[in-house]
Each structure stands twice: as structure tokens, then as C-alpha cells.
Coordinates of C-alpha atoms in Angstrom, one line a residue:
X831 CA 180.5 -20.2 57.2
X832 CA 180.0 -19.9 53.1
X833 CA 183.6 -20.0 51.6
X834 CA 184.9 -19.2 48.1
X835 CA 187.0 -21.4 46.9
X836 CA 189.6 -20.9 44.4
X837 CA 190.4 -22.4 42.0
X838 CA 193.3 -25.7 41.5
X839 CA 194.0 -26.4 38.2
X840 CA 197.3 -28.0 39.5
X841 CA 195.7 -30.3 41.3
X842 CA 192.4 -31.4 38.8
X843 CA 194.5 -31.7 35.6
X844 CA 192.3 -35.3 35.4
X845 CA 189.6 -33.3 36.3
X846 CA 189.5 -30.6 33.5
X847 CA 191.1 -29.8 30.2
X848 CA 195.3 -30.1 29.6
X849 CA 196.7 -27.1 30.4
X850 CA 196.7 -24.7 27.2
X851 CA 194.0 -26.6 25.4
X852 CA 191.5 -24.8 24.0
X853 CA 188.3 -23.9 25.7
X854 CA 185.2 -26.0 25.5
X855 CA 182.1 -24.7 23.5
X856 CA 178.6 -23.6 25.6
X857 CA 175.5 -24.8 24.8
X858 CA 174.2 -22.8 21.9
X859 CA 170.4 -23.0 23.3
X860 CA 170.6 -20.2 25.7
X861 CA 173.2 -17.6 26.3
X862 CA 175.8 -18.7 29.7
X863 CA 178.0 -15.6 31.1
X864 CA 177.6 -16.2 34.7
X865 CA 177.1 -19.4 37.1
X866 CA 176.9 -19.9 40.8
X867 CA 177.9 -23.8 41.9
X868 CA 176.9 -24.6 45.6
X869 CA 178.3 -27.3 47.0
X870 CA 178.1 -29.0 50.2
X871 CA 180.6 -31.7 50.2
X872 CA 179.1 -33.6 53.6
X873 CA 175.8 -34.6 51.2
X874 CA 175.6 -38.0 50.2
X875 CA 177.6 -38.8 47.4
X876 CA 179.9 -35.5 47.2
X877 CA 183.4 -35.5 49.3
X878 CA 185.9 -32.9 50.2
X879 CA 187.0 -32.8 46.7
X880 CA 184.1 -31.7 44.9
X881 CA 184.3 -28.2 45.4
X882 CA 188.1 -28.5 43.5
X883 CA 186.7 -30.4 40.8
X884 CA 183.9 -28.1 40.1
X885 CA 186.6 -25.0 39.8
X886 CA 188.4 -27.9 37.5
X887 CA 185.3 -28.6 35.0
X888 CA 184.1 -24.9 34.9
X889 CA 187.9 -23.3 33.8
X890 CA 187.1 -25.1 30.7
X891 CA 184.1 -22.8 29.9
X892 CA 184.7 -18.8 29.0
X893 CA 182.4 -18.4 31.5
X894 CA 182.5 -16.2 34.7
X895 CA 181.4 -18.8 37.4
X896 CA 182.0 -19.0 41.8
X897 CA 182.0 -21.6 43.8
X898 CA 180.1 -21.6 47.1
X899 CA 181.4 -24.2 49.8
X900 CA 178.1 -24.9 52.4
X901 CA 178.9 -25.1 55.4
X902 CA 177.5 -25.3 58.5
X903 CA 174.3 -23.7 59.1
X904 CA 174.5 -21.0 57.0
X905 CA 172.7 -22.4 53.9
X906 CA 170.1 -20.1 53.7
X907 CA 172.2 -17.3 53.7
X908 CA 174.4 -18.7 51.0
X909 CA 171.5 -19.1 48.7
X910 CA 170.1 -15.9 49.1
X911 CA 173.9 -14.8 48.1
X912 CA 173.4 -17.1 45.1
X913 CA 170.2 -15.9 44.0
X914 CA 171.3 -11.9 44.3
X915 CA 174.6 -12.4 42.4
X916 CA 172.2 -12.5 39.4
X917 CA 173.4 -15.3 37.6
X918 CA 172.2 -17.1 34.5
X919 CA 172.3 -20.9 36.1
X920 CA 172.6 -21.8 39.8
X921 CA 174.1 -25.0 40.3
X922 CA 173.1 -27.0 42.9
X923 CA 175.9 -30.2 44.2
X924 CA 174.4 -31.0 47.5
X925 CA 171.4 -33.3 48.9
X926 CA 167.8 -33.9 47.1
X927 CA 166.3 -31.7 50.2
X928 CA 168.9 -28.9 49.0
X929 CA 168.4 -29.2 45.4
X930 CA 164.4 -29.0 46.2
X931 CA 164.3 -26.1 48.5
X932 CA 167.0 -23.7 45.7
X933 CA 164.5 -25.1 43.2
X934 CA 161.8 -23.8 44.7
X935 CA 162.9 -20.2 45.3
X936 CA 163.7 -20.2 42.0
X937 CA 160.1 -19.8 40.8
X938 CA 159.5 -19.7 36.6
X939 CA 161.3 -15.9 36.4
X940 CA 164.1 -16.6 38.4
X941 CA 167.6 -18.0 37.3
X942 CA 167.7 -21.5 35.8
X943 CA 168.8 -24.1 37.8
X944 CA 170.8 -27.3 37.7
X945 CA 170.4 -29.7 40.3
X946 CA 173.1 -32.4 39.9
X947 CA 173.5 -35.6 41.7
X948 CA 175.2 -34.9 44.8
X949 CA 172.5 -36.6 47.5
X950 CA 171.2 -40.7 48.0
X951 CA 168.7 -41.3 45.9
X952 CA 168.9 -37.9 43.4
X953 CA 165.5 -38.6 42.0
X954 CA 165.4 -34.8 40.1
X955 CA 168.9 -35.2 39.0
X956 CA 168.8 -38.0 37.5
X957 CA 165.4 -37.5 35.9
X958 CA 167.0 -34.3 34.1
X959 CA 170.5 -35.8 33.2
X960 CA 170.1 -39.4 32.9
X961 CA 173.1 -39.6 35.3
X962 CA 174.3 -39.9 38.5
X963 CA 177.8 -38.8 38.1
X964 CA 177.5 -35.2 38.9
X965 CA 180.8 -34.1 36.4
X966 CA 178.6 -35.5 33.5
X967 CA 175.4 -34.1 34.4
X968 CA 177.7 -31.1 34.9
X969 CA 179.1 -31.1 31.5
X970 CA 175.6 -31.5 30.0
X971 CA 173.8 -29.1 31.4
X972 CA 176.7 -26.8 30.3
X973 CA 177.3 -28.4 26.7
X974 CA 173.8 -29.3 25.9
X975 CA 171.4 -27.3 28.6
X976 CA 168.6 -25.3 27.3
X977 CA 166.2 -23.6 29.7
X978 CA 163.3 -26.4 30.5
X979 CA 160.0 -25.2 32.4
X980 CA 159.6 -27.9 35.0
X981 CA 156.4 -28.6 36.4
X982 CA 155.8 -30.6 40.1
X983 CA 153.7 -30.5 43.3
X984 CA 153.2 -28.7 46.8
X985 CA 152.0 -30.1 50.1
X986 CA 152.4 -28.2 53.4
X987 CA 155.4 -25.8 52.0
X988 CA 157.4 -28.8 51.0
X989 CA 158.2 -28.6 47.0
X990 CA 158.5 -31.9 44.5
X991 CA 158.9 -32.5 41.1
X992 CA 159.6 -35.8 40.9
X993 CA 157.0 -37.7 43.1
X994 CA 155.6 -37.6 46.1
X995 CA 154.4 -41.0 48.4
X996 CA 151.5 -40.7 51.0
X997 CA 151.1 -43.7 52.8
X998 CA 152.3 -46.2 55.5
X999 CA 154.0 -47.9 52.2
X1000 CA 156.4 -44.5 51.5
X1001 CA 159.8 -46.3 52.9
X1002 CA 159.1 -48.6 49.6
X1003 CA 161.2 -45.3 47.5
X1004 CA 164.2 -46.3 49.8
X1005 CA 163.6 -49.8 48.7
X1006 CA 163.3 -49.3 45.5
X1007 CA 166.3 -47.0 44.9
X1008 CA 168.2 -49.3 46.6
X1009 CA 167.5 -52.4 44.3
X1010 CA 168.1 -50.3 41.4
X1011 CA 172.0 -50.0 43.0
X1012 CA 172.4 -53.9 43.3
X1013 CA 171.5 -53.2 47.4
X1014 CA 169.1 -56.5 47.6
X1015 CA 169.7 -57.0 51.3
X1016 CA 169.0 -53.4 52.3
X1017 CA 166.2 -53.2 49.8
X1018 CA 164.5 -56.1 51.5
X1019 CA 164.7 -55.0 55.0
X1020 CA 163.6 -51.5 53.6
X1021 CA 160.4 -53.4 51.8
X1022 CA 160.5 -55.6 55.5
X1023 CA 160.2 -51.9 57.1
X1024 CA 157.3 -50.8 55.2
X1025 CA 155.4 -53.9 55.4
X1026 CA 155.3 -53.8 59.0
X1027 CA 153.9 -50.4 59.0
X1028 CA 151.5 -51.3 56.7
X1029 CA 147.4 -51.4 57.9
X1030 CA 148.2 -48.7 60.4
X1031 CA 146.4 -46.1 59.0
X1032 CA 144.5 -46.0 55.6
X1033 CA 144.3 -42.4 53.5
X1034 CA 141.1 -41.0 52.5
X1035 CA 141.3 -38.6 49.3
X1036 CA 139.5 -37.0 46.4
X1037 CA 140.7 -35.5 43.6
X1038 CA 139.9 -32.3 42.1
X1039 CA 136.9 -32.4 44.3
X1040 CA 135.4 -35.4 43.4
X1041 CA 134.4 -38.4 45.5
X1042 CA 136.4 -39.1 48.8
X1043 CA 138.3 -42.9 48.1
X1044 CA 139.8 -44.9 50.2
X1045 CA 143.5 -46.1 49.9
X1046 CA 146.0 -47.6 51.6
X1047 CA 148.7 -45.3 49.8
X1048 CA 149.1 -42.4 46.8
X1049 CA 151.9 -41.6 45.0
X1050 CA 151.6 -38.4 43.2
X1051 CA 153.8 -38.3 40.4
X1052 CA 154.9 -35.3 37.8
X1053 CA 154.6 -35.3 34.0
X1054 CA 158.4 -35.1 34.0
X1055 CA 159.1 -38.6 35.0
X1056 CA 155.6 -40.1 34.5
X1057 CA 155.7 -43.3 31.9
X1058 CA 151.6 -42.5 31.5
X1059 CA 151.6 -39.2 30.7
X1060 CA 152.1 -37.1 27.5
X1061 CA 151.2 -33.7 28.4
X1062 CA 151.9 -31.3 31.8
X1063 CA 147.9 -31.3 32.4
X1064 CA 148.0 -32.6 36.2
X1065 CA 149.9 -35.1 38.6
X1066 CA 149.5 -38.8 37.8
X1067 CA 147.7 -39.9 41.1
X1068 CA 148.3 -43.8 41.7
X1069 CA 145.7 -44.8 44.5
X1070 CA 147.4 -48.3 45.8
X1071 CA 145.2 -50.3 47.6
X1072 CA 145.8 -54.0 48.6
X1073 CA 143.5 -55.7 50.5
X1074 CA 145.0 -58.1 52.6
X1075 CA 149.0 -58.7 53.7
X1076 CA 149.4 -60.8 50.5
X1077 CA 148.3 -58.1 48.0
X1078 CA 150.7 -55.5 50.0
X1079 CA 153.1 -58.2 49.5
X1080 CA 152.7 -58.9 45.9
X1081 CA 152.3 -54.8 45.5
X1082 CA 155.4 -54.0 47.6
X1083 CA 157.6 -56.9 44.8
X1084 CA 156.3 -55.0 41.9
X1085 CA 157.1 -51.5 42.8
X1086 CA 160.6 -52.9 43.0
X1087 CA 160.9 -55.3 39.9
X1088 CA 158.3 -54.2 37.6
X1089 CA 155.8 -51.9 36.6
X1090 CA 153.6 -51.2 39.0
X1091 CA 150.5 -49.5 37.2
X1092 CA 149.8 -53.1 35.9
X1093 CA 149.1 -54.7 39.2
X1094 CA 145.3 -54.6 39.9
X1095 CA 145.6 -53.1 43.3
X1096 CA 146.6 -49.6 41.5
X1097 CA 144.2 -47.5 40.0
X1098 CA 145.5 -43.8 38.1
X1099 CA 144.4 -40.5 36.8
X1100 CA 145.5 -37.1 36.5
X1101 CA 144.2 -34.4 39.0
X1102 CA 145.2 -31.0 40.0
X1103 CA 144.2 -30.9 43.5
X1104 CA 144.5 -33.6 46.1
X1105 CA 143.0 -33.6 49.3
X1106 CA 144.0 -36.3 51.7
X1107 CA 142.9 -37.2 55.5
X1108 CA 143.7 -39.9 57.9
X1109 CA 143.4 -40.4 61.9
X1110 CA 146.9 -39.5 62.6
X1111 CA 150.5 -37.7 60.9
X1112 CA 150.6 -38.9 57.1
X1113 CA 154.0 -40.3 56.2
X1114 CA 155.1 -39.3 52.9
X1115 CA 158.5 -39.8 50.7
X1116 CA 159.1 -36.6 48.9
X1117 CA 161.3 -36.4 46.3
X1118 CA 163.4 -39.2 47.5
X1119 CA 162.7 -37.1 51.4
X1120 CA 160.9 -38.8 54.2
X1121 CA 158.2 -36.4 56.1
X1122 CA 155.4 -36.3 58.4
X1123 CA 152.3 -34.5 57.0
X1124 CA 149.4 -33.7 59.2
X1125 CA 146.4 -35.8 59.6
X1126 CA 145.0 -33.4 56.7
X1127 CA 146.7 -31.8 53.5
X1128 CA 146.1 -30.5 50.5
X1129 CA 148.6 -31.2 47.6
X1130 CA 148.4 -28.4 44.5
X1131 CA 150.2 -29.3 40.9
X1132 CA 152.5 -26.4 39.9
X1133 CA 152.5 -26.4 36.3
X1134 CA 155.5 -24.3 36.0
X1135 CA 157.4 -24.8 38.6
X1136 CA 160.9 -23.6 37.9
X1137 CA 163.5 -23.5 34.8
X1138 CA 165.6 -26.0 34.4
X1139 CA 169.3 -25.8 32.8
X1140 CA 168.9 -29.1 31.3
X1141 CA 169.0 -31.2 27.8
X1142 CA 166.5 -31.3 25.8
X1143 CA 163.9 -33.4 26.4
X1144 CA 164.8 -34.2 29.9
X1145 CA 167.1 -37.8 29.9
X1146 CA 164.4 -39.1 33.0
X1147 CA 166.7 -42.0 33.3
X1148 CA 164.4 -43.5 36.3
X1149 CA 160.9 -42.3 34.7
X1150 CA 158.1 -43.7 37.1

């Protein structure tokens, strides 16, 4: 069941503005009169609380703004509700697979949205707010937000615009996410995971219909958060490709401590169509969201996507 909840100012005086104060200014990049939060307060890093604090943070706006509680199995529903209560900025407190699918019903004419950090490893969050403290990427996109065209990738219905990892090496995101957060026991066993998986299975791709490659994994990344590209022209297409256990190895270390593009089992470009075939399923990382792809896809770059509410340029605190 979808519940509104009201607001507690009581409650959230830590939360929001002193009672009586004055009211905080909008963003003077785009005009705010209405906003839709949903939350879901079972994601990742959200609590029972949230909801209360984001009725706390939003009083100080002269803005007209609801708060949707998810719950249950009715998510759907609530975001259709969202999208026909014609707001100027839906925003999004819940999981990365949440923030993804609102984003993606969004499309470029639809209502900006503002996906803040409410799941694990908030990949799109972060990469628009330089933040994972959802009250600050809150207050941003409401102090500083102007509307930003976001550009990102589809494969088999499933949406991304931060990156995408095909490959037996796709648990190496987990890994990765969870050195950057001082985990180094989990991250090992998660890079211990992926190693074992590795030589199961090797991809074979082209781009833009070019030659068909061989590789043991391809991470498909967008402009936004790309460190090699300077222009929305295409997904940077990283074909990794070690050739023995010690070059996965010696790969698998640098996607965790360094940059990876400089290790000579990695090759790049940007393409706008990716076709990619193995023997059997394809796992893939999207967006920070494990999948299985078929033993065939096709991956298409969106160039614009969906609008973001977000400052400008985006903070893309963990660029790739």
C-alpha cells in the first residue's frame, strides 16, 4: 500500500529549519512549484525515518511537495501516481534498481528527476551529487539543481547510465564499491568470487558493426562518469582481456586500486551499438545491479536519456 505521509516538524527540528526561520531560497536555474519524493525506507541505506526527514528538509522550501511511502508491492502503481501528479521533479529515495526504472519512464519530456542515495552502491546518485548522504544531495538538487540531459545505455529492457559490466568478472563492481567504503575483507572475497568464475565463458562483440573481438569481459561506460571522455558521442567500451589467471589477477587489483585503462589487458573506444554473444546467460552488473543477459544482446547508447535535477556540471564523485 502507497501512504502519504504527513508531515513532523516536531519531531525533525534537527532535521529542517528552527521553527519561524525564514524559508530557504530555490535554485534559480529552473522554476520548482511542485515535487513528488518516493521513498522506500526498507532500501539499503534508508530507515523508517526517512520519509519524516524528507517532510522535514522540504518545509523549508515554498514549494508544494508529497511524500510517497513504497510499500509493498505496489511500486508500480505509486510511480505511475507520481508521474500523473504532474510535477516539476520526482524524487527518488529508494534502491539503484528503483532510481533506474523511475529514470527510465521518465524519458527527455517527462518530469526531471533526482535520484538520491538511498540504495548500496548508488552509482547514479553519487555521480550527480558527489554524495552519498541523501539530505545533501537533497538540498543540492533543490538549492543548486538545474535540469541536466543525461545520457546512458539499454540492453534487454534494463536501463543504465552509469555503466554497465558484461562478463564473468561483473561481481568485481561489488568489490570495488566495497574497498572504496574501507570493506577490504568483503572486497577480497568479492574479487575471490569473481576470480573463480573467471575462464567460464569468454564474450564475443563488435562494435558499431565492426569486427567481432574476443574478450573476457566489457564494461560499457556513459560520458557522465567516464574519465576518457569529453563529449556524449557514444559509450566508452573497455574490452578486458587477460590471458592467463595472473593477468585476471593483476586486472582484478587494478580495477580496485587504480586506474584500470592503463593496464595492458584493456583496450577502449566509443561505440553506439554493441553486440555481444557467448555459449551460455551473460552476467552483467548494471548500474551497481547484478543480471543475467541471454547468450545474445544487443546494447544501444541513449544520448538523451532523461533530465536530471542536478548541479551543474554533474559532481561524478566516483567517475570511472
Amino acid at each position: 500500500m502507497t501512504d502519504i505521509v504527513s508531515p513532523q516538524p516536531e519531531a525533525e527540528a534537527d532535521i529542517g529549519q528552527p521553527q519561524g526561520a525564514p524559508l530557504r531560497t530555490l535554485t534559480p536555474h529552473v522554476p520548482l512549484k511542485r515535487a513528488v519524493m518516493l521513498v522506500n525506507p526498507l532500501s539499503g541505506s534508508v530507515g523508517p525515518r526517512a520519509a519524516a526527514e524528507a517532510e522535514a528538509v522540504l518545509a523549508d522550501y515554498d514549494l508544494e511537495t508529497q511524500v510517497v511511502v513504497l510499500d509493498g508491492g505496489n511500486f508500480d502503481q505509486a510511480i505511475a501516481e507520481a508521474f500523473a501528479a504532474s510535477a516539476d521533479v520526482i524524487f527518488v529515495l529508494a534502491g539503484d534498481g528503483t532510481a533506474r526504472s523511475v529514470a527510465s519512464k521518465a524519458r527527455p519530456d517527462g518530469p526531471m528527476i533526482a535520484p538520491l542515495p538511498g540504495g548500496t552502491m548508488n552509482m547514479l546518485p553519487r555521480a550527480l551529487y558527489g554524495t552519498a548522504d541523501w539530505k545533501l544531495a537533497l538540498r543540492r538538487a533543490l538549492e543548486e539543481g538545474a535540469p541536466q540531459v543525461v545520457s546512458g545505455g539499454e540492453v534487454e529492457g534494463e536501463y543504465f547510465y552509469c555503466a554497465a559490466i558484461l562478463g564473468s568478472p561483473a561481481l568485481w563492481a561489488p568489490a570495488r564499491e566495497a574497498m572504496r567504503t574501507g570493506k577490504v575483507k568483503l572486497a577480497w572475497t568479492y574479487a575471490r568470487r569473481a576470480l573463480k568464475r573467471a575462464f567460464t565463458g569468454r564474450l564475443r562483440f563488435s562494435l558499431d558493426g565492426g569486427p567481432r573481438r574476443r574478450a573476457e569481459a566489457l564494461v560499457l561506460i556513459s560520458p557522465m562518469i567516464s574519465k576518457a571522455m569529453e563529449e556524449p558521442n557514444g559509450l566508452e567500451a573497455a574490452a578486458m582481456d587477460p590471458s592467463d589467471a595472473s593477468q585476471a589477477f593483476r586486472l582484478a587489483a587494478n580495477a580496485l586500486f587504480s586506474d584500470w585503462r592503463h593496464d595492458p589487458a584493456v583496450s577502449t573506444r566509443a561505440a553506439k551499438r554493441i553486440d555481444v554473444r557467448a555459449r551460455s546467460k551473460i552476467p552483467a552488473v548494471i548500474d551497481g545491479e547484478p543480471v543475467l543477459l541471454k547468450s545474445e544482446a544487443t546494447v544501444r547508447f541513449i544520448p538523451k536519456a532523461f533530465r536530471a535535477l542536478a548541479p551543474r556540471p554533474p559532481a561524478a564523485e566516483d567517475g570511472l
